[in-house]
Amino acid sequence: MPVPVPRQRAIPAAESGPAPDAFSPGGPPGLEPGGPAGSGPAAGAAAPADTAAATHLTLLVIENDPAGSLSVPEMLDATGKAIRIRSARNLTEAERLLTDDVHCILLDLALPPAGRTAEADDELATLKHVLRLAPQHAVLALTASGDAERGAEAVRVGAQDYLFRDELDARLLSRAIRYAVERKRSDKAERRLTESRLRAQENARLERGLLPTPLLEGSSLRFAARYRPGRSRALLGGDFYDTVRTPDGTVHAMIGDVCGHGPDEAALGVELRIAWRALTFAGLCGDELLSTLQQVLEHERDSEEIFATLCTVDISPDGRHAGLCLAGHPSPLIARPGRPAQLLPYENGGPALGLLPGARWPRRQVELGGAWSLMLYTDGLIEGRIGEGKERLGQDGMVEMVRRQLAQGLQGEELLRAAVNEVRELNGGELTDDVAVLLLDRTPQP
């Protein structure tokens, strides 16, 4: 709805300050109210030196009126500062004066369009041209008195409001300008919020689609995982994991961590995970697999300083044996009935991927037993602080924590959820590093 603007009247000094000088936009562009082009008693007097510095709002008037019948009065903004006025007699002149410090445009809809265009017969062609020219600016449409239909159509096209040409009043015109500016700001903020929400939804769908789906069909092992990225509002971080079962019945599991926490590291982690899955189904294992993954990392990383740690486990079809490879990664934890949870042997592991060209990664054979739970994790689970000091949980603290939770009867998803929550509580808040935990359980059928 337009701001109701009564016909121009005298405003008492107590309400509006000194009597305003009229300003005709038909004069030379860029002149200030009260300057040499003024038509009131102050005509010919120099404007105060601090007028420009004190101006908070700038209005660009686009109007071609040879008779000079349109007068834009001197106006004040909400803080009492003078609203600066610039004038243009055509769209070419307006484009030159449309600088970043202009907040609002007052456009006379009677201004003819520039040249012969496809819109020449459109009575709002000039307005549409201005909206394309200044998409970030608030626009007030000026129309003939009583032509509310044309003014309403201007608002539907994109103007923030419309005013009647012969009903300009200093106080209410300044209010209309402020209203148009704030409405434009609100529209832009709402549009940015909507765009941000849509981007977040798209990113969430993308990241959710990039998280792995374990391929364990035909296996008796139970699978559980917990993932918590360190980046705020992210679903995917630099940690990655996967589990697959190959046709020979072997179950392969891996977990890794790309150094860093940004989206580039997350993307690289996804690439390494997909490469690991493809190479595993192709029959690669142990040192041959990790050497190939290092080549992938070296070709895909943005900097030679980027590296990734990795832990791979291949569990035999009978579930009683496994091959373990460590590339700068913490060793998995195994829990068996009647025995305290402990770390698998981690001697003779190799370096992280991407650190040493030509590195080797020995594969160590380990005995799992008949029933067991195997937990693979990233260092985000063990590097959280304990309380307010500098002491960290570490692997020993994690082992003690898991032992206690197992003694409470926790297993599967409940165990992982409890472990991650307790690590966060010990840290005194959210963890800054990504956390990924993977759990495989074997319970032989009677």
Tab-separated table of C-alpha atoms in Angstrom:
chain	number	residue	atom	x	y	z
A	1	MET	CA	0.000	0.000	0.000
A	2	PRO	CA	1.267	3.550	-0.763
A	3	VAL	CA	2.149	5.937	1.997
A	4	PRO	CA	-0.696	8.501	2.239
A	5	VAL	CA	0.789	11.854	1.298
A	6	PRO	CA	-1.492	14.904	1.718
A	7	ARG	CA	-1.097	17.918	-0.515
A	8	GLN	CA	1.904	20.096	0.223
A	9	ARG	CA	1.425	22.337	3.175
A	10	ALA	CA	3.463	24.627	5.361
A	11	ILE	CA	5.074	22.727	8.243
A	12	PRO	CA	5.561	24.676	11.472
A	13	ALA	CA	9.167	25.262	12.415
A	14	ALA	CA	8.597	23.474	15.698
A	15	GLU	CA	7.846	20.294	13.744
A	16	SER	CA	10.339	20.377	10.895
A	17	GLY	CA	13.044	22.930	11.653
A	18	PRO	CA	13.831	25.889	9.366
A	19	ALA	CA	11.611	26.416	6.340
A	20	PRO	CA	12.927	24.198	3.526
A	21	ASP	CA	14.263	25.517	0.266
A	22	ALA	CA	12.624	24.135	-2.854
A	23	PHE	CA	14.844	22.100	-5.159
A	24	SER	CA	14.059	21.581	-8.813
A	25	PRO	CA	15.404	18.367	-10.332
A	26	GLY	CA	15.378	20.094	-13.697
A	27	GLY	CA	18.604	21.936	-12.758
A	28	PRO	CA	22.139	20.676	-13.106
A	29	PRO	CA	22.615	17.201	-11.625
A	30	GLY	CA	24.268	16.636	-8.290
A	31	LEU	CA	23.302	19.975	-6.660
A	32	GLU	CA	22.289	19.948	-3.007
A	33	PRO	CA	19.181	21.544	-1.485
A	34	GLY	CA	19.955	25.001	-0.254
A	35	GLY	CA	22.873	25.357	-2.748
A	36	PRO	CA	23.244	27.873	-5.579
A	37	ALA	CA	20.363	26.322	-7.542
A	38	GLY	CA	17.942	26.743	-4.641
A	39	SER	CA	14.844	28.843	-5.228
A	40	GLY	CA	14.238	30.044	-1.670
A	41	PRO	CA	15.737	32.873	0.323
A	42	ALA	CA	19.047	30.999	0.589
A	43	ALA	CA	19.575	30.969	-3.185
A	44	GLY	CA	23.168	31.716	-4.011
A	45	ALA	CA	24.352	30.886	-0.480
A	46	ALA	CA	26.990	28.201	-0.033
A	47	ALA	CA	25.883	24.970	1.574
A	48	PRO	CA	27.284	24.217	5.037
A	49	ALA	CA	30.676	22.499	4.880
A	50	ASP	CA	29.515	19.509	6.900
A	51	THR	CA	26.307	18.840	4.950
A	52	ALA	CA	27.702	15.945	2.907
A	53	ALA	CA	29.447	14.423	5.908
A	54	ALA	CA	26.236	14.555	7.945
A	55	THR	CA	24.045	13.047	5.206
A	56	HIS	CA	22.775	9.531	5.946
A	57	LEU	CA	20.422	8.974	3.004
A	58	THR	CA	20.818	9.935	-0.650
A	59	LEU	CA	17.878	10.238	-3.047
A	60	LEU	CA	18.253	10.161	-6.826
A	61	VAL	CA	15.370	11.954	-8.597
A	62	ILE	CA	14.817	10.950	-12.229
A	63	GLU	CA	12.415	13.432	-13.852
A	64	ASN	CA	12.358	15.493	-17.031
A	65	ASP	CA	10.291	18.599	-16.391
A	66	PRO	CA	11.281	21.618	-18.514
A	67	ALA	CA	8.695	23.748	-16.724
A	68	GLY	CA	10.255	22.957	-13.371
A	69	SER	CA	6.890	22.269	-11.780
A	70	LEU	CA	8.204	19.446	-9.613
A	71	SER	CA	9.797	20.614	-6.384
A	72	VAL	CA	11.405	18.168	-4.009
A	73	PRO	CA	11.535	19.814	-0.591
A	74	GLU	CA	14.447	19.560	1.775
A	75	MET	CA	13.981	16.501	3.959
A	76	LEU	CA	15.449	15.045	7.125
A	77	ASP	CA	16.087	11.392	7.901
A	78	ALA	CA	15.204	9.658	11.160
A	79	THR	CA	18.329	11.046	12.865
A	80	GLY	CA	17.614	14.614	11.825
A	81	LYS	CA	20.289	14.663	9.112
A	82	ALA	CA	19.527	16.158	5.714
A	83	ILE	CA	18.583	13.721	2.956
A	84	ARG	CA	20.909	14.420	0.063
A	85	ILE	CA	19.239	14.872	-3.323
A	86	ARG	CA	20.644	14.241	-6.778
A	87	SER	CA	18.698	14.798	-9.976
A	88	ALA	CA	18.812	13.335	-13.461
A	89	ARG	CA	16.841	14.442	-16.518
A	90	ASN	CA	17.089	11.100	-18.351
A	91	LEU	CA	18.172	7.514	-17.840
A	92	THR	CA	21.628	8.074	-19.273
A	93	GLU	CA	22.272	10.820	-16.747
A	94	ALA	CA	20.737	8.677	-14.002
A	95	GLU	CA	23.106	5.803	-14.729
A	96	ARG	CA	26.082	8.147	-14.299
A	97	LEU	CA	24.768	9.412	-10.942
A	98	LEU	CA	23.753	5.976	-9.628
A	99	THR	CA	26.713	5.399	-7.308
A	100	ASP	CA	26.948	3.108	-4.297
A	101	ASP	CA	25.954	5.862	-1.857
A	102	VAL	CA	22.484	6.261	-3.425
A	103	HIS	CA	19.846	4.594	-1.266
A	104	CYS	CA	16.588	5.388	-3.023
A	105	ILE	CA	15.349	6.424	-6.475
A	106	LEU	CA	12.343	8.660	-7.057
A	107	LEU	CA	11.220	7.971	-10.634
A	108	ASP	CA	8.628	9.958	-12.566
A	109	LEU	CA	6.614	7.382	-14.509
A	110	ALA	CA	5.916	10.033	-17.159
A	111	LEU	CA	9.574	9.999	-18.185
A	112	PRO	CA	9.773	8.583	-21.739
A	113	PRO	CA	11.794	5.388	-22.301
A	114	ALA	CA	15.296	5.706	-23.677
A	115	GLY	CA	15.160	5.163	-27.455
A	116	ARG	CA	12.845	2.838	-29.352
A	117	THR	CA	12.713	-0.540	-27.671
A	118	ALA	CA	10.396	-3.512	-27.604
A	119	GLU	CA	8.956	-1.962	-24.445
A	120	ALA	CA	8.399	1.478	-25.992
A	121	ASP	CA	4.626	1.025	-25.907
A	122	ASP	CA	4.694	-0.200	-22.314
A	123	GLU	CA	3.742	2.652	-19.983
A	124	LEU	CA	6.013	1.152	-17.301
A	125	ALA	CA	8.965	0.608	-19.659
A	126	THR	CA	11.028	3.315	-17.933
A	127	LEU	CA	10.410	1.775	-14.513
A	128	LYS	CA	11.433	-1.674	-15.744
A	129	HIS	CA	14.587	-0.178	-17.222
A	130	VAL	CA	15.454	1.458	-13.884
A	131	LEU	CA	14.787	-1.774	-11.973
A	132	ARG	CA	17.208	-3.591	-14.267
A	133	LEU	CA	19.705	-0.773	-13.933
A	134	ALA	CA	19.501	-0.619	-10.123
A	135	PRO	CA	18.367	-4.016	-8.765
A	136	GLN	CA	19.842	-3.306	-5.322
A	137	HIS	CA	18.173	0.105	-4.815
A	138	ALA	CA	14.810	1.045	-3.379
A	139	VAL	CA	12.515	2.690	-5.955
A	140	LEU	CA	9.606	5.081	-5.425
A	141	ALA	CA	7.319	5.605	-8.423
A	142	LEU	CA	5.911	9.093	-9.014
A	143	THR	CA	2.624	9.197	-10.909
A	144	ALA	CA	-0.091	11.680	-11.756
A	145	SER	CA	-2.542	12.659	-9.041
A	146	GLY	CA	-5.351	10.136	-8.758
A	147	ASP	CA	-3.663	7.558	-11.013
A	148	ALA	CA	-3.583	4.945	-8.242
A	149	GLU	CA	-4.015	2.067	-10.683
A	150	ARG	CA	-0.767	2.894	-12.471
A	151	GLY	CA	0.990	3.359	-9.136
A	152	ALA	CA	-0.239	-0.020	-7.874
A	153	GLU	CA	0.946	-1.636	-11.121
A	154	ALA	CA	4.372	-0.058	-10.544
A	155	VAL	CA	4.535	-1.733	-7.132
A	156	ARG	CA	3.576	-5.064	-8.673
A	157	VAL	CA	6.383	-4.655	-11.206
A	158	GLY	CA	8.975	-4.073	-8.471
A	159	ALA	CA	8.797	-0.562	-6.987
A	160	GLN	CA	8.682	-0.344	-3.199
A	161	ASP	CA	5.894	2.273	-3.181
A	162	TYR	CA	4.239	5.016	-5.285
A	163	LEU	CA	3.452	8.667	-4.665
A	164	PHE	CA	1.287	11.248	-6.432
A	165	ARG	CA	3.262	13.859	-8.322
A	166	ASP	CA	1.518	16.961	-6.941
A	167	GLU	CA	1.239	15.758	-3.348
A	168	LEU	CA	4.844	15.913	-2.180
A	169	ASP	CA	5.306	16.823	1.447
A	170	ALA	CA	8.692	17.013	3.195
A	171	ARG	CA	7.863	14.995	6.291
A	172	LEU	CA	5.837	12.240	4.672
A	173	LEU	CA	8.076	12.028	1.602
A	174	SER	CA	11.085	11.504	3.855
A	175	ARG	CA	9.115	8.844	5.702
A	176	ALA	CA	8.254	7.176	2.375
A	177	ILE	CA	11.945	7.156	1.442
A	178	ARG	CA	12.947	5.577	4.737
A	179	TYR	CA	10.146	3.033	4.413
A	180	ALA	CA	11.193	2.117	0.860
A	181	VAL	CA	14.854	1.745	1.868
A	182	GLU	CA	14.039	-0.476	4.848
A	183	ARG	CA	11.571	-2.539	2.825
A	184	LYS	CA	14.239	-3.113	0.174
A	185	ARG	CA	16.727	-4.133	2.834
A	186	SER	CA	14.162	-6.501	4.326
A	187	ASP	CA	13.411	-8.010	0.921
A	188	LYS	CA	17.117	-8.546	0.235
A	189	ALA	CA	17.676	-10.078	3.680
A	190	GLU	CA	14.733	-12.428	3.197
A	191	ARG	CA	15.987	-13.382	-0.260
A	192	ARG	CA	19.485	-14.076	1.100
A	193	LEU	CA	17.975	-16.144	3.919
A	194	THR	CA	15.922	-18.158	1.447
A	195	GLU	CA	18.937	-18.707	-0.809
A	196	SER	CA	21.057	-19.703	2.171
A	197	ARG	CA	18.392	-22.152	3.332
A	198	LEU	CA	18.143	-23.694	-0.132
A	199	ARG	CA	21.930	-24.002	-0.363
A	200	ALA	CA	22.026	-25.628	3.071
A	201	GLN	CA	19.337	-28.118	2.023
A	202	GLU	CA	21.204	-28.914	-1.200
A	203	ASN	CA	24.486	-29.341	0.695
A	204	ALA	CA	22.762	-31.559	3.247
A	205	ARG	CA	21.335	-33.793	0.513
A	206	LEU	CA	24.727	-33.922	-1.196
A	207	GLU	CA	26.671	-34.697	1.966
A	208	ARG	CA	24.101	-37.257	3.101
A	209	GLY	CA	24.391	-38.964	-0.267
A	210	LEU	CA	28.180	-39.037	0.069
A	211	LEU	CA	28.109	-40.834	3.419
A	212	PRO	CA	28.737	-44.558	2.879
A	213	THR	CA	26.189	-47.347	2.879
A	214	PRO	CA	27.870	-50.538	4.144
A	215	LEU	CA	27.740	-53.504	1.750
A	216	LEU	CA	27.548	-56.484	4.104
A	217	GLU	CA	24.869	-58.629	2.506
A	218	GLY	CA	25.453	-62.273	3.418
A	219	SER	CA	27.649	-61.472	6.435
A	220	SER	CA	26.757	-62.348	10.020
A	221	LEU	CA	28.637	-59.314	11.346
A	222	ARG	CA	26.666	-56.450	12.860
A	223	PHE	CA	27.601	-52.928	11.806
A	224	ALA	CA	27.241	-49.577	13.596
A	225	ALA	CA	28.782	-46.164	12.968
A	226	ARG	CA	28.809	-42.710	14.486
A	227	TYR	CA	29.904	-39.601	12.595
A	228	ARG	CA	30.268	-36.050	13.867
A	229	PRO	CA	31.961	-33.390	11.692
A	230	GLY	CA	33.891	-30.626	13.397
A	231	ARG	CA	32.626	-27.922	11.000
A	232	SER	CA	29.597	-26.023	12.234
A	233	ARG	CA	26.338	-27.034	10.507
A	234	ALA	CA	28.165	-29.534	8.282
A	235	LEU	CA	27.243	-33.172	7.733
A	236	LEU	CA	30.559	-34.252	6.271
A	237	GLY	CA	34.114	-33.651	7.440
A	238	GLY	CA	37.605	-34.861	6.597
A	239	ASP	CA	37.045	-38.211	8.336
A	240	PHE	CA	35.812	-41.104	6.210
A	241	TYR	CA	34.974	-44.785	6.640
A	242	ASP	CA	33.503	-47.712	4.721
A	243	THR	CA	32.731	-51.427	5.023
A	244	VAL	CA	32.180	-53.949	2.236
A	245	ARG	CA	32.001	-57.719	1.781
A	246	THR	CA	33.720	-59.179	-1.255
A	247	PRO	CA	32.418	-62.271	-3.113
A	248	ASP	CA	34.844	-64.580	-1.280
A	249	GLY	CA	33.160	-63.728	2.027
A	250	THR	CA	35.907	-61.457	3.368
A	251	VAL	CA	34.653	-58.336	5.172
A	252	HIS	CA	36.814	-55.267	4.584
A	253	ALA	CA	36.571	-52.228	6.855
A	254	MET	CA	38.498	-49.001	6.830
A	255	ILE	CA	38.553	-45.624	8.536
A	256	GLY	CA	40.649	-42.576	7.677
A	257	ASP	CA	41.262	-38.916	8.363
A	258	VAL	CA	42.379	-36.191	5.956
A	259	CYS	CA	44.319	-33.455	7.761
A	260	GLY	CA	42.195	-30.311	8.020
A	261	HIS	CA	38.489	-29.688	8.544
A	262	GLY	CA	37.212	-27.753	5.524
A	263	PRO	CA	35.039	-28.730	2.553
A	264	ASP	CA	38.123	-29.480	0.420
A	265	GLU	CA	39.293	-32.049	2.967
A	266	ALA	CA	35.788	-33.525	3.105
A	267	ALA	CA	35.749	-33.867	-0.695
A	268	LEU	CA	39.175	-35.532	-0.666
A	269	GLY	CA	38.004	-37.950	2.023
A	270	VAL	CA	35.064	-38.965	-0.151
A	271	GLU	CA	37.400	-39.523	-3.120
A	272	LEU	CA	39.680	-41.746	-1.034
A	273	ARG	CA	36.747	-43.739	0.329
A	274	ILE	CA	35.292	-44.376	-3.134
A	275	ALA	CA	38.735	-45.297	-4.459
A	276	TRP	CA	39.228	-47.709	-1.541
A	277	ARG	CA	35.911	-49.411	-2.259
A	278	ALA	CA	36.663	-49.771	-5.978
A	279	LEU	CA	40.199	-51.081	-5.344
A	280	THR	CA	38.951	-53.513	-2.705
A	281	PHE	CA	36.380	-55.015	-5.075
A	282	ALA	CA	39.158	-55.203	-7.672
A	283	GLY	CA	41.046	-57.541	-5.325
A	284	LEU	CA	43.733	-55.215	-3.934
A	285	CYS	CA	44.684	-55.544	-0.277
A	286	GLY	CA	47.349	-54.476	2.200
A	287	ASP	CA	50.426	-52.662	0.910
A	288	GLU	CA	49.318	-52.784	-2.744
A	289	LEU	CA	46.003	-51.123	-1.848
A	290	LEU	CA	47.562	-48.402	0.302
A	291	SER	CA	50.252	-47.645	-2.281
A	292	THR	CA	47.562	-47.074	-4.894
A	293	LEU	CA	45.546	-44.905	-2.511
A	294	GLN	CA	48.639	-42.792	-1.908
A	295	GLN	CA	48.883	-42.191	-5.659
A	296	VAL	CA	45.237	-41.102	-5.686
A	297	LEU	CA	45.897	-38.717	-2.801
A	298	GLU	CA	48.980	-37.230	-4.454
A	299	HIS	CA	47.066	-36.511	-7.652
A	300	GLU	CA	43.914	-35.114	-5.988
A	301	ARG	CA	45.260	-32.988	-3.142
A	302	ASP	CA	45.644	-29.205	-3.515
A	303	SER	CA	48.926	-29.028	-1.611
A	304	GLU	CA	51.839	-31.335	-0.967
A	305	GLU	CA	51.313	-30.695	2.745
A	306	ILE	CA	47.986	-32.566	2.704
A	307	PHE	CA	48.134	-36.108	4.044
A	308	ALA	CA	45.689	-38.723	5.307
A	309	THR	CA	45.882	-41.392	7.993
A	310	LEU	CA	44.219	-44.750	7.360
A	311	CYS	CA	43.390	-47.996	9.108
A	312	THR	CA	42.246	-51.036	7.109
A	313	VAL	CA	41.036	-54.371	8.408
A	314	ASP	CA	40.146	-57.431	6.298
A	315	ILE	CA	38.259	-60.087	8.268
A	316	SER	CA	38.393	-63.686	7.066
A	317	PRO	CA	35.151	-65.397	5.976
A	318	ASP	CA	35.073	-67.458	9.207
A	319	GLY	CA	35.348	-64.234	11.237
A	320	ARG	CA	38.196	-65.517	13.438
A	321	HIS	CA	41.197	-63.830	11.783
A	322	ALA	CA	41.966	-60.416	10.308
A	323	GLY	CA	44.706	-58.573	8.474
A	324	LEU	CA	45.528	-55.125	9.860
A	325	CYS	CA	47.276	-52.223	8.080
A	326	LEU	CA	47.970	-48.886	9.756
A	327	ALA	CA	49.056	-45.784	7.881
A	328	GLY	CA	49.790	-43.315	10.667
A	329	HIS	CA	46.406	-44.122	12.226
A	330	PRO	CA	45.543	-45.193	15.808
A	331	SER	CA	45.068	-48.923	16.257
A	332	PRO	CA	41.534	-50.387	16.592
A	333	LEU	CA	40.118	-51.523	19.914
A	334	ILE	CA	38.885	-55.083	20.375
A	335	ALA	CA	36.594	-56.370	23.117
A	336	ARG	CA	36.028	-60.093	23.739
A	337	PRO	CA	33.848	-61.863	26.323
A	338	GLY	CA	35.610	-62.435	29.613
A	339	ARG	CA	38.603	-60.269	28.637
A	340	PRO	CA	39.182	-56.534	29.068
A	341	ALA	CA	38.977	-54.394	25.956
A	342	GLN	CA	42.396	-53.589	24.512
A	343	LEU	CA	44.078	-52.117	21.451
A	344	LEU	CA	45.195	-54.393	18.630
A	345	PRO	CA	48.972	-54.519	18.123
A	346	TYR	CA	50.176	-51.363	16.419
A	347	GLU	CA	53.901	-51.986	16.011
A	348	ASN	CA	55.442	-51.802	12.536
A	349	GLY	CA	52.761	-49.558	11.070
A	350	GLY	CA	53.536	-47.390	8.071
A	351	PRO	CA	53.439	-43.584	7.650
A	352	ALA	CA	50.383	-41.569	6.761
A	353	LEU	CA	49.448	-41.463	3.079
A	354	GLY	CA	51.099	-38.620	1.201
A	355	LEU	CA	54.109	-38.147	3.489
A	356	LEU	CA	56.805	-40.406	2.034
A	357	PRO	CA	57.067	-41.378	-1.638
A	358	GLY	CA	57.639	-45.097	-2.046
A	359	ALA	CA	56.535	-45.900	1.546
A	360	ARG	CA	55.469	-49.448	2.488
A	361	TRP	CA	52.666	-50.600	4.745
A	362	PRO	CA	53.088	-54.077	6.245
A	363	ARG	CA	49.943	-56.156	6.808
A	364	ARG	CA	49.811	-57.781	10.225
A	365	GLN	CA	47.755	-60.917	10.909
A	366	VAL	CA	45.756	-60.806	14.155
A	367	GLU	CA	43.595	-63.363	15.970
A	368	LEU	CA	40.067	-62.184	16.734
A	369	GLY	CA	38.476	-65.283	18.281
A	370	GLY	CA	34.928	-66.589	18.164
A	371	ALA	CA	33.023	-63.587	19.561
A	372	TRP	CA	34.285	-60.029	19.508
A	373	SER	CA	33.570	-56.347	18.983
A	374	LEU	CA	36.026	-54.355	16.884
A	375	MET	CA	35.983	-50.552	17.093
A	376	LEU	CA	37.771	-48.364	14.533
A	377	TYR	CA	37.948	-44.629	15.259
A	378	THR	CA	39.620	-41.387	14.233
A	379	ASP	CA	41.785	-39.224	16.475
A	380	GLY	CA	38.896	-36.825	17.123
A	381	LEU	CA	37.698	-39.375	19.698
A	382	ILE	CA	40.941	-39.375	21.676
A	383	GLU	CA	42.261	-35.823	21.302
A	384	GLY	CA	39.497	-34.066	23.223
A	385	ARG	CA	40.555	-32.363	26.452
A	386	ILE	CA	39.738	-33.545	29.957
A	387	GLY	CA	38.227	-30.623	31.828
A	388	GLU	CA	39.730	-27.146	31.629
A	389	GLY	CA	43.394	-28.188	31.581
A	390	LYS	CA	45.572	-29.197	28.640
A	391	GLU	CA	45.404	-32.924	29.376
A	392	ARG	CA	43.795	-34.983	26.621
A	393	LEU	CA	41.821	-38.223	26.824
A	394	GLY	CA	44.302	-40.242	24.758
A	395	GLN	CA	44.068	-43.892	23.786
A	396	ASP	CA	44.494	-45.152	27.343
A	397	GLY	CA	41.651	-42.961	28.578
A	398	MET	CA	39.464	-44.110	25.695
A	399	VAL	CA	40.156	-47.772	26.476
A	400	GLU	CA	39.183	-47.275	30.132
A	401	MET	CA	36.024	-45.409	29.090
A	402	VAL	CA	34.922	-48.141	26.676
A	403	ARG	CA	35.662	-50.860	29.241
A	404	ARG	CA	33.362	-49.136	31.701
A	405	GLN	CA	30.619	-48.680	29.120
A	406	LEU	CA	30.842	-52.316	28.050
A	407	ALA	CA	30.546	-53.345	31.707
A	408	GLN	CA	27.280	-51.373	31.796
A	409	GLY	CA	25.938	-53.585	29.028
A	410	LEU	CA	26.169	-51.048	26.212
A	411	GLN	CA	26.744	-52.317	22.698
A	412	GLY	CA	26.230	-51.339	19.064
A	413	GLU	CA	24.756	-47.898	18.434
A	414	GLU	CA	24.239	-47.310	22.173
A	415	LEU	CA	27.917	-47.882	22.874
A	416	LEU	CA	29.069	-45.494	20.152
A	417	ARG	CA	26.563	-42.829	21.156
A	418	ALA	CA	27.631	-43.042	24.793
A	419	ALA	CA	31.328	-42.904	23.868
A	420	VAL	CA	30.995	-39.794	21.691
A	421	ASN	CA	28.736	-38.019	24.205
A	422	GLU	CA	31.100	-38.704	27.100
A	423	VAL	CA	34.077	-37.437	25.097
A	424	ARG	CA	32.166	-34.210	24.412
A	425	GLU	CA	31.278	-33.834	28.089
A	426	LEU	CA	34.886	-34.397	29.154
A	427	ASN	CA	35.944	-31.771	26.618
A	428	GLY	CA	33.559	-29.288	28.175
A	429	GLY	CA	31.660	-28.703	24.932
A	430	GLU	CA	31.637	-29.450	21.222
A	431	LEU	CA	34.734	-31.090	19.784
A	432	THR	CA	36.702	-29.070	17.238
A	433	ASP	CA	37.926	-32.103	15.307
A	434	ASP	CA	35.883	-34.498	13.193
A	435	VAL	CA	34.906	-37.756	14.877
A	436	ALA	CA	34.150	-41.031	13.140
A	437	VAL	CA	33.664	-44.349	14.950
A	438	LEU	CA	32.941	-47.706	13.321
A	439	LEU	CA	31.914	-50.860	15.200
A	440	LEU	CA	31.757	-54.452	13.921
A	441	ASP	CA	30.371	-57.216	16.166
A	442	ARG	CA	30.524	-60.992	15.760
A	443	THR	CA	28.327	-63.177	17.887
A	444	PRO	CA	28.439	-66.795	16.723
A	445	GLN	CA	25.085	-68.519	16.345
A	446	PRO	CA	24.570	-71.486	18.731
